[in-house]
Amino acid sequence: MPLIPEEPQIHESAQGPRPTPASGRTAPTPRPVPGPRPAAPPRPGRPGPLRPTPPAQRTPRDVAAAKPEPSAPAAPAAAPAAPQIQLIPASAEGALDAAEEAVDLLLDSGRAPGEVLVITTGEQHPWATHELSFGETSYWAQHDAKDDVFYADASAAGRAGARQVVVVALNGGSDEVAAATLPLALGRAGALLIVCGDPQRINSVLGAGV
């Protein structure tokens, strides 16, 4: 019979000598190659490195939106309301008493005394006569203080300032005095003008409009 050649066998000794580690040392184990190291996180209390932020690109629409719109024109201030006018029928002899009663009602309704001015077209009010006896300086100082009701005759009414309520007592005087006093009193009244006198005389002086 023919002989089948045997496959050559390689003995361990034929593989060549294996490297032996140095005495007392073991062979090092290969380590993986480290990749790029991440940046270290910032320490507490210490901000990390600041990076400049690129400016934002503004489109024409953004520029148009950034422009301030013109403000609307301010509305005109409303004109102050005209004062109300109240007529209290009274004779020339009783006009001053009617004015005193009107002042009492005003104060009882809550009006402050300093809001009331009383003007007489005839004889002065007794309070004005008494206060003028101490001199005009003291008299007008009380007017400026606006602490109490102030009484003045028609000749001094032009110097008196405006008050919320003006009471006119047509207790005498000429029609010319009344015609000059009533429009002046209306201009001094802020909220209410009270006229105490003869209605026919008032209408003849100022007309039915009052």
Short mmCIF file of C-alpha atoms in Angstrom, two decimals:
data_model
loop_
_atom_site.label_atom_id
_atom_site.label_comp_id
_atom_site.label_asym_id
_atom_site.label_seq_id
_atom_site.Cartn_x
_atom_site.Cartn_y
_atom_site.Cartn_z
CA MET A 1 0.00 0.00 0.00
CA PRO A 2 1.16 3.52 -0.66
CA LEU A 3 2.15 5.45 2.36
CA ILE A 4 0.25 8.73 3.09
CA PRO A 5 2.72 11.25 4.04
CA GLU A 6 2.12 12.59 7.44
CA GLU A 7 1.51 16.33 7.85
CA PRO A 8 4.41 17.91 9.45
CA GLN A 9 3.69 18.86 13.00
CA ILE A 10 5.13 21.93 14.46
CA HIS A 11 6.32 21.50 17.91
CA GLU A 12 6.26 24.24 20.40
CA SER A 13 9.98 24.40 20.34
CA ALA A 14 9.84 25.23 16.65
CA GLN A 15 7.74 28.36 17.20
CA GLY A 16 10.68 30.24 18.43
CA PRO A 17 11.50 31.37 21.87
CA ARG A 18 8.90 33.54 23.66
CA PRO A 19 10.11 36.72 25.15
CA THR A 20 10.38 36.40 28.82
CA PRO A 21 9.86 39.41 31.00
CA ALA A 22 12.68 40.67 32.99
CA SER A 23 13.09 39.04 36.25
CA GLY A 24 10.58 40.32 38.80
CA ARG A 25 8.51 42.36 36.23
CA THR A 26 5.33 41.46 34.48
CA ALA A 27 4.61 42.34 30.89
CA PRO A 28 2.79 45.67 30.52
CA THR A 29 -0.83 45.53 29.37
CA PRO A 30 -1.54 47.73 26.34
CA ARG A 31 -3.78 50.74 27.19
CA PRO A 32 -6.27 52.32 24.81
CA VAL A 33 -5.15 55.57 23.24
CA PRO A 34 -6.96 58.37 25.05
CA GLY A 35 -9.05 60.72 22.92
CA PRO A 36 -9.14 64.49 23.29
CA ARG A 37 -9.68 65.50 26.90
CA PRO A 38 -12.83 67.49 27.63
CA ALA A 39 -12.36 70.95 29.07
CA ALA A 40 -12.29 70.96 32.81
CA PRO A 41 -15.49 72.33 34.38
CA PRO A 42 -15.08 75.70 36.07
CA ARG A 43 -14.45 75.65 39.72
CA PRO A 44 -17.23 76.74 42.04
CA GLY A 45 -17.09 80.49 42.62
CA ARG A 46 -14.85 81.11 39.64
CA PRO A 47 -16.41 81.88 36.29
CA GLY A 48 -15.28 79.94 33.30
CA PRO A 49 -13.62 81.54 30.34
CA LEU A 50 -15.84 84.05 28.59
CA ARG A 51 -16.33 83.70 24.90
CA PRO A 52 -17.26 86.68 22.83
CA THR A 53 -20.80 86.46 21.49
CA PRO A 54 -21.06 87.30 17.83
CA PRO A 55 -23.36 90.26 17.15
CA ALA A 56 -26.86 89.30 16.07
CA GLN A 57 -27.65 89.91 12.46
CA ARG A 58 -30.47 92.45 12.18
CA THR A 59 -32.82 92.22 9.25
CA PRO A 60 -34.50 95.27 7.71
CA ARG A 61 -37.70 94.20 9.44
CA ASP A 62 -35.98 94.26 12.83
CA VAL A 63 -34.57 97.71 12.14
CA ALA A 64 -38.01 98.98 11.19
CA ALA A 65 -39.53 97.48 14.36
CA ALA A 66 -36.84 99.09 16.52
CA LYS A 67 -37.72 102.60 15.37
CA PRO A 68 -39.98 104.35 17.89
CA GLU A 69 -43.41 105.09 16.57
CA PRO A 70 -44.51 108.73 16.70
CA SER A 71 -46.67 109.35 19.73
CA ALA A 72 -50.21 110.48 19.27
CA PRO A 73 -50.80 114.19 19.91
CA ALA A 74 -52.01 114.94 23.41
CA ALA A 75 -55.69 115.64 23.72
CA PRO A 76 -56.47 119.28 24.49
CA ALA A 77 -57.30 119.99 28.10
CA ALA A 78 -60.98 120.23 28.81
CA ALA A 79 -62.21 123.75 29.50
CA PRO A 80 -63.21 124.33 33.13
CA ALA A 81 -66.93 124.06 33.73
CA ALA A 82 -68.79 127.33 34.24
CA PRO A 83 -69.99 127.93 37.81
CA GLN A 84 -73.63 127.39 38.63
CA ILE A 85 -75.75 130.45 39.33
CA GLN A 86 -78.40 130.54 42.04
CA LEU A 87 -80.77 133.46 42.64
CA ILE A 88 -82.28 134.13 46.06
CA PRO A 89 -85.10 136.69 45.88
CA ALA A 90 -84.70 139.42 48.48
CA SER A 91 -85.28 143.11 48.85
CA ALA A 92 -82.39 145.52 49.14
CA GLU A 93 -83.03 145.70 52.91
CA GLY A 94 -83.10 141.90 53.28
CA ALA A 95 -80.35 140.98 50.79
CA LEU A 96 -77.60 140.95 53.45
CA ASP A 97 -79.63 138.71 55.76
CA ALA A 98 -80.35 136.36 52.84
CA ALA A 99 -76.62 136.23 52.08
CA GLU A 100 -75.87 135.35 55.73
CA GLU A 101 -78.41 132.53 55.62
CA ALA A 102 -76.86 131.24 52.39
CA VAL A 103 -73.41 131.23 54.01
CA ASP A 104 -74.75 129.29 57.01
CA LEU A 105 -76.28 126.68 54.69
CA LEU A 106 -73.01 126.37 52.79
CA LEU A 107 -71.02 125.77 55.96
CA ASP A 108 -73.60 123.30 57.27
CA SER A 109 -73.38 121.36 53.99
CA GLY A 110 -69.62 120.87 54.43
CA ARG A 111 -68.12 123.87 52.66
CA ALA A 112 -64.93 125.14 54.27
CA PRO A 113 -65.14 128.78 55.43
CA GLY A 114 -62.10 129.67 53.36
CA GLU A 115 -63.98 128.70 50.18
CA VAL A 116 -66.61 131.44 50.53
CA LEU A 117 -66.43 135.11 49.47
CA VAL A 118 -69.27 137.56 50.17
CA ILE A 119 -69.56 140.79 48.19
CA THR A 120 -71.93 143.62 49.10
CA THR A 121 -73.01 146.35 46.68
CA GLY A 122 -74.33 148.73 49.34
CA GLU A 123 -73.44 149.04 52.99
CA GLN A 124 -70.42 147.02 54.10
CA HIS A 125 -70.85 143.85 56.09
CA PRO A 126 -70.27 144.48 59.83
CA TRP A 127 -67.33 142.04 59.81
CA ALA A 128 -65.56 144.01 57.08
CA THR A 129 -66.18 147.28 58.90
CA HIS A 130 -64.72 145.84 62.10
CA GLU A 131 -61.65 144.32 60.45
CA LEU A 132 -60.89 147.45 58.41
CA SER A 133 -60.72 149.38 61.65
CA PHE A 134 -57.38 147.62 62.28
CA GLY A 135 -56.02 148.68 58.91
CA GLU A 136 -56.13 147.33 55.39
CA THR A 137 -52.93 145.32 55.86
CA SER A 138 -54.49 143.17 58.57
CA TYR A 139 -57.76 143.00 56.63
CA TRP A 140 -56.23 141.67 53.40
CA ALA A 141 -53.91 139.36 55.33
CA GLN A 142 -57.01 137.48 56.44
CA HIS A 143 -58.12 137.30 52.83
CA ASP A 144 -54.81 135.78 51.78
CA ALA A 145 -54.84 133.29 54.67
CA LYS A 146 -58.17 131.82 53.43
CA ASP A 147 -59.01 130.60 56.92
CA ASP A 148 -62.49 132.10 57.12
CA VAL A 149 -65.33 133.61 55.13
CA PHE A 150 -64.17 136.90 53.63
CA TYR A 151 -66.45 139.92 53.21
CA ALA A 152 -65.73 142.76 50.82
CA ASP A 153 -67.74 145.58 49.27
CA ALA A 154 -68.03 146.13 45.54
CA SER A 155 -65.24 148.71 45.48
CA ALA A 156 -62.75 146.15 46.88
CA ALA A 157 -64.08 143.08 45.08
CA GLY A 158 -61.63 143.55 42.22
CA ARG A 159 -58.76 142.90 44.64
CA ALA A 160 -60.32 139.74 46.05
CA GLY A 161 -59.11 136.45 44.67
CA ALA A 162 -61.13 133.54 43.34
CA ARG A 163 -63.00 131.20 45.70
CA GLN A 164 -65.20 128.18 45.14
CA VAL A 165 -68.38 130.02 46.17
CA VAL A 166 -69.13 133.72 45.78
CA VAL A 167 -72.22 135.25 47.38
CA VAL A 168 -73.39 138.68 46.19
CA ALA A 169 -75.78 140.73 48.31
CA LEU A 170 -77.49 143.45 46.25
CA ASN A 171 -78.17 145.48 49.40
CA GLY A 172 -78.00 148.86 47.71
CA GLY A 173 -75.87 150.80 45.29
CA SER A 174 -76.63 151.93 41.79
CA ASP A 175 -77.48 149.79 38.82
CA GLU A 176 -74.04 150.61 37.40
CA VAL A 177 -72.40 149.15 40.52
CA ALA A 178 -74.52 146.01 40.27
CA ALA A 179 -73.81 145.71 36.53
CA ALA A 180 -70.05 145.84 37.23
CA THR A 181 -70.12 143.60 40.33
CA LEU A 182 -72.09 140.63 39.04
CA PRO A 183 -69.82 139.75 36.08
CA LEU A 184 -66.79 140.22 38.36
CA ALA A 185 -68.30 137.89 40.95
CA LEU A 186 -69.05 135.33 38.24
CA GLY A 187 -65.39 135.38 37.21
CA ARG A 188 -64.27 134.86 40.82
CA ALA A 189 -66.61 131.92 41.48
CA GLY A 190 -65.09 128.51 40.94
CA ALA A 191 -68.19 126.34 41.40
CA LEU A 192 -71.18 128.42 42.53
CA LEU A 193 -72.42 132.04 42.35
CA ILE A 194 -75.29 133.01 44.64
CA VAL A 195 -77.01 136.34 44.06
CA CYS A 196 -79.32 137.69 46.74
CA GLY A 197 -81.54 140.57 45.56
CA ASP A 198 -84.56 141.69 43.64
CA PRO A 199 -84.96 139.35 40.63
CA GLN A 200 -86.45 142.14 38.49
CA ARG A 201 -83.44 144.34 39.18
CA ILE A 202 -81.03 141.48 38.40
CA ASN A 203 -82.76 140.74 35.12
CA SER A 204 -82.79 144.40 34.15
CA VAL A 205 -79.07 144.69 34.85
CA LEU A 206 -77.78 141.46 33.34
CA GLY A 207 -80.69 140.14 31.34
CA ALA A 208 -82.67 136.95 31.69
CA GLY A 209 -79.54 134.85 31.04
CA VAL A 210 -78.65 135.09 34.73
#
